[in-house]
XYZ file of N, CA and C in Angstrom:
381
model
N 70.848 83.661 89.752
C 69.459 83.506 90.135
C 68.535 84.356 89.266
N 68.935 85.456 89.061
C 68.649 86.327 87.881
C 67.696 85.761 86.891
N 69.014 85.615 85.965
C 68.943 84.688 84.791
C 68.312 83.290 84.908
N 67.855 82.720 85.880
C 66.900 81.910 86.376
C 65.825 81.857 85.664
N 65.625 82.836 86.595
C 64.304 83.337 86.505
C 63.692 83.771 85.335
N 64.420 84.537 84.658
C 64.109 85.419 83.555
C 63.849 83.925 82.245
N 64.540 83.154 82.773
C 64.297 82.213 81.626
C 63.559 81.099 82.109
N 62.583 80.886 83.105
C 61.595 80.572 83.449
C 60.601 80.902 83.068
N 60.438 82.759 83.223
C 59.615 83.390 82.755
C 59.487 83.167 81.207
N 60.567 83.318 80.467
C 60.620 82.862 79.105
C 59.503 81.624 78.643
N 59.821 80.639 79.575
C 59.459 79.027 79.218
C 57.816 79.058 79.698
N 57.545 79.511 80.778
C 56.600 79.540 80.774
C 55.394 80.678 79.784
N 55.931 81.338 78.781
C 55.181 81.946 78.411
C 55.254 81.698 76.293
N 55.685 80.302 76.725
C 56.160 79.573 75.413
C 57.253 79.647 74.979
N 58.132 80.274 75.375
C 59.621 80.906 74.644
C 60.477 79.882 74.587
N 61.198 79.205 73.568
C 62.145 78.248 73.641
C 63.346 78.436 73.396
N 64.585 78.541 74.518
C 65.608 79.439 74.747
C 66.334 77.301 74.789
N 67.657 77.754 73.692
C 68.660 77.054 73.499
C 69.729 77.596 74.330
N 70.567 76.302 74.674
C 71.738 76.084 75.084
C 72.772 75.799 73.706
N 73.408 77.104 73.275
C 74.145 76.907 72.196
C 75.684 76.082 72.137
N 76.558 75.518 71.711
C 77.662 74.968 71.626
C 77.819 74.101 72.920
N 76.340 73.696 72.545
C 76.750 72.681 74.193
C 78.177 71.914 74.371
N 78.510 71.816 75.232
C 79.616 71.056 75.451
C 80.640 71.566 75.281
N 80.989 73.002 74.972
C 82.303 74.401 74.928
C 81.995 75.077 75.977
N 83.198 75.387 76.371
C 83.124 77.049 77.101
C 82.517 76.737 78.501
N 81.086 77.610 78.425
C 80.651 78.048 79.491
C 79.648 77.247 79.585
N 78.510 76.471 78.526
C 77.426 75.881 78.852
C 77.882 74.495 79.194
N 78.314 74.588 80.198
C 78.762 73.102 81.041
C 77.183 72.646 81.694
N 77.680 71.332 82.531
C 76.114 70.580 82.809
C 75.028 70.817 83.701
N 75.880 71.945 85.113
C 75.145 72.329 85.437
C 73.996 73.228 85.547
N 74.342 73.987 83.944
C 73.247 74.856 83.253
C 71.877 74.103 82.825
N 72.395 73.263 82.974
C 71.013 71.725 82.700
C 70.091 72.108 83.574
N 70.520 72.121 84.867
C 69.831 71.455 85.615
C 68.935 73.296 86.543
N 70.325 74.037 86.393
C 69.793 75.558 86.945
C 68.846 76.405 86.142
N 68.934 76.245 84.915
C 67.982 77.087 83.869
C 66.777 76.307 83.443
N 65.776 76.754 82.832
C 64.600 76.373 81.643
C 65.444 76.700 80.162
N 65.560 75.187 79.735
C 66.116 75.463 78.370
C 65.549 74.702 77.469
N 64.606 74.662 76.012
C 64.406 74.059 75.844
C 64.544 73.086 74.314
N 66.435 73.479 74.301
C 66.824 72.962 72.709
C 68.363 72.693 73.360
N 68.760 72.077 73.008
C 70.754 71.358 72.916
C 71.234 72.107 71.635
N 72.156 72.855 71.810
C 72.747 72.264 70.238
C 74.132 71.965 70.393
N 74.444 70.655 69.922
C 75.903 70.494 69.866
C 76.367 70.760 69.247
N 77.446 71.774 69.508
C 78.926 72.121 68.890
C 79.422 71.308 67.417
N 79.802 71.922 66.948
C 79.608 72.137 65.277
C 81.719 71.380 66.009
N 82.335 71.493 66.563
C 83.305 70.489 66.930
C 83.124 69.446 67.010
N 82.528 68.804 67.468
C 82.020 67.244 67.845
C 81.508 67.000 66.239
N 80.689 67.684 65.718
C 80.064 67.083 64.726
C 81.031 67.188 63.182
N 82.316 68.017 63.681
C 83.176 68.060 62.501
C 83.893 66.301 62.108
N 84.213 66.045 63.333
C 85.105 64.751 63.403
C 83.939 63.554 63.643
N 82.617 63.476 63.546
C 81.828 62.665 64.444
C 82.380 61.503 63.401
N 82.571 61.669 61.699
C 83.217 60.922 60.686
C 84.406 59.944 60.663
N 85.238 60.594 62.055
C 86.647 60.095 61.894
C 87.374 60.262 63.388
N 86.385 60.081 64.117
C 86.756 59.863 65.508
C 85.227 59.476 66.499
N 85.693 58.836 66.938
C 84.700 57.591 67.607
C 84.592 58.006 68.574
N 85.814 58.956 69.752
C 85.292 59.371 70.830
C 84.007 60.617 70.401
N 84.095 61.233 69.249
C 83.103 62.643 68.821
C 82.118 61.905 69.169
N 81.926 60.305 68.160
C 80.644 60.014 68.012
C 80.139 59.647 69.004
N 80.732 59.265 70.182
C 80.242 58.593 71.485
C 79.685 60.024 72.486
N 80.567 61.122 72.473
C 80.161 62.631 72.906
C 78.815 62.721 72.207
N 77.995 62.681 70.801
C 77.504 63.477 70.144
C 76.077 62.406 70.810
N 76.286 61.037 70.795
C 75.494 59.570 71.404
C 74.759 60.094 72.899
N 76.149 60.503 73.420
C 75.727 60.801 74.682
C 74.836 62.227 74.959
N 75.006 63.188 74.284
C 74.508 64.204 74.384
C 72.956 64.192 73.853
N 72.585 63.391 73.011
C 71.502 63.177 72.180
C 70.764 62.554 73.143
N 71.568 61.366 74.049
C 70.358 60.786 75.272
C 69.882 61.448 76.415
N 70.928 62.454 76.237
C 70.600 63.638 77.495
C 69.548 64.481 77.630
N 69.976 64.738 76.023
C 68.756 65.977 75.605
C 67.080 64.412 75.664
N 67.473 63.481 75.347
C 66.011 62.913 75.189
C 65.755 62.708 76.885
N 66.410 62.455 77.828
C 66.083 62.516 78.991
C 65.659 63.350 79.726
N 65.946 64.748 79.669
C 65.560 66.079 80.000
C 64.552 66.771 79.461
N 64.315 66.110 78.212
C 62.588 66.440 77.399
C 63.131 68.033 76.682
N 64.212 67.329 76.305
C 64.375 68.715 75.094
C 65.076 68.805 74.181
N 64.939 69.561 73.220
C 64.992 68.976 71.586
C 66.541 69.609 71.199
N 67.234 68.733 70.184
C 68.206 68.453 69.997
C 68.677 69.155 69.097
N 69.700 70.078 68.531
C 70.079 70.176 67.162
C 71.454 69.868 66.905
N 72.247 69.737 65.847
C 73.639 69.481 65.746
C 73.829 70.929 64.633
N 74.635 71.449 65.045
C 75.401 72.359 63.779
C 76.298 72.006 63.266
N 76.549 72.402 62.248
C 77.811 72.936 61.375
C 78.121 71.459 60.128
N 76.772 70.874 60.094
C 77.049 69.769 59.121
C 77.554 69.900 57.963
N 78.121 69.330 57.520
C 79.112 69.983 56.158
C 79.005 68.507 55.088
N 78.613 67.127 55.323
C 78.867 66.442 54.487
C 77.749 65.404 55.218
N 77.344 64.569 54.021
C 76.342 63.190 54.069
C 76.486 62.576 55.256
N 78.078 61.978 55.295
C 78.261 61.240 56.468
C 77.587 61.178 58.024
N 78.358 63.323 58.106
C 77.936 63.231 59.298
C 76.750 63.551 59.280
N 75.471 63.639 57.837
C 74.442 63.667 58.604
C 73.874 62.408 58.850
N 74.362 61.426 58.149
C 73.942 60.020 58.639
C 74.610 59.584 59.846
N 75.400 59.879 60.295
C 75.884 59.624 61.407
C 75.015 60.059 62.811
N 74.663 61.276 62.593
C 73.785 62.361 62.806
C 72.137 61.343 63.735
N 72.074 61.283 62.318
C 70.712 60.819 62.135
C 70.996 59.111 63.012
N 71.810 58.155 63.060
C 72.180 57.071 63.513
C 72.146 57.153 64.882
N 72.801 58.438 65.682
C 72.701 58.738 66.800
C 71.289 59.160 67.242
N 70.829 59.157 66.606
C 69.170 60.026 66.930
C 69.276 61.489 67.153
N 70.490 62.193 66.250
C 69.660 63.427 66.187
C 68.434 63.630 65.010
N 67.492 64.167 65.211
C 66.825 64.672 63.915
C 66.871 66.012 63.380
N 67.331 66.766 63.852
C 67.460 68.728 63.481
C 68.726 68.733 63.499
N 69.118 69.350 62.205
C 70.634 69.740 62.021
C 70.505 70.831 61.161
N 71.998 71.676 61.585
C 72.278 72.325 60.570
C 73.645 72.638 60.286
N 73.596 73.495 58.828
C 74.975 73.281 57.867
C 75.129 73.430 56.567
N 76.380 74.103 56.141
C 76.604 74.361 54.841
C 76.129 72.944 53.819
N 76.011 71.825 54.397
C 75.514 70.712 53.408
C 74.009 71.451 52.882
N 73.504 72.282 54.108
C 72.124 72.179 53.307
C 71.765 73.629 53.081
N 72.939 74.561 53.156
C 72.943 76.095 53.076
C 73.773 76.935 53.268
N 74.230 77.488 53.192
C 75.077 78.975 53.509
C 73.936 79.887 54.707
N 74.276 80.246 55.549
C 73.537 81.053 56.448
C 72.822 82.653 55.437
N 72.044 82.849 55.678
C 71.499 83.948 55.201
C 70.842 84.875 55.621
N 70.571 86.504 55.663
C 69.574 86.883 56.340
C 68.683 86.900 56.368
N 67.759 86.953 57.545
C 66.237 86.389 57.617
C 65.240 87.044 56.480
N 65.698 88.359 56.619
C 64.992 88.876 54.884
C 64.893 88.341 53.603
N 66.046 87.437 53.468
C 66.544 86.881 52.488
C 65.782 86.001 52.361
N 65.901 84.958 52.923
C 65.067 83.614 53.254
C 63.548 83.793 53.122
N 63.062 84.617 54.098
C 61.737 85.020 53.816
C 61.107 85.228 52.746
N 62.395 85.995 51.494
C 61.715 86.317 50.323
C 61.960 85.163 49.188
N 62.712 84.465 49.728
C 62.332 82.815 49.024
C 61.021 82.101 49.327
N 60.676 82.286 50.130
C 59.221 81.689 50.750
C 59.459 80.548 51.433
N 60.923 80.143 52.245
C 61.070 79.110 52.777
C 60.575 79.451 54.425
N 59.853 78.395 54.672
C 59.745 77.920 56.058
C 61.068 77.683 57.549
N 60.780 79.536 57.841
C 62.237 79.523 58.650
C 62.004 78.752 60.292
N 62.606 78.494 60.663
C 63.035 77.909 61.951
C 63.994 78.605 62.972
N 64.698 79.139 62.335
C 66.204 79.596 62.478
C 66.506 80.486 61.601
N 67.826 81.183 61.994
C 68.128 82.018 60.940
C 69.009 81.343 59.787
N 69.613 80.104 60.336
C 69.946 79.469 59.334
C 69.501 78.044 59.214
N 69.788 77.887 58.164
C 68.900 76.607 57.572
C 68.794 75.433 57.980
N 68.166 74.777 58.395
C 67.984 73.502 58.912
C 67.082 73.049 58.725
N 67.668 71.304 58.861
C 66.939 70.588 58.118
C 66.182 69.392 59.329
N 65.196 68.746 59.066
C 64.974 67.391 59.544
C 65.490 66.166 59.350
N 65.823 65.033 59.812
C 66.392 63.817 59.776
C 65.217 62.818 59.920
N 64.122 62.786 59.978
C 63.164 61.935 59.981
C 63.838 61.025 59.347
């Protein structure tokens, strides 16, 4: 109830608090529905195989309509190749990230490239 709250307070004061490796571990579904969260990101698992297994891609399908049903924004990690970002992108994610489009870096780092951070690591759009 705590942690409720505290991330209520978050949301209401603009803060946009992700649900990381959705679909591992601990962020199971009923964190959906008990917290203010307002980003998905699916598990960099699902999106390894989304290429070469059909149940990933149907997990990664389903998770993408979830997040559009709940009114909150989507990311996929750990993209590593074209495919799965077209695959990616086929499912309707649009925010991904991944060694396809970076090596993680520190935020100092990045900054002094003059790139437009989001994250601490790089991600891209799928428009």
């Amino acid at each position: 109830d705590r942690a409720a709250a505290i991330l209520k307070e978050l949301a209401d004061m603009g803060i946009s608090v992700a649900v990381d490796d959705f679909g591992t571990g601990y962020s199971n579904l009923s964190y959906l529905i008990d917290f203010s969260f307002g980003k998905l990101k699916i598990d960099r698992s699902f999106v390894s195989r989304i290429d070469t297994d059909s149940s990933s891609g149907a997990v990664v399908s389903t998770i993408v309509g979830l997040s559009r049903a709940l009114g909150v924004s989507i990311i996929a990690e750990g993209v590593e190749t074209e495919d799965q970002a077209t695959l990616l992108r086929a499912a309707g994610c649009e925010v991904v990230q991944g060694y396809l489009f970076g090596r993680p870096a520190p935020l100092a780092v990045m900054a002094g490239e003059g790139q437009v951070i989001e994250d601490s690591r790089r991600v891209a759009n799928l428009h």
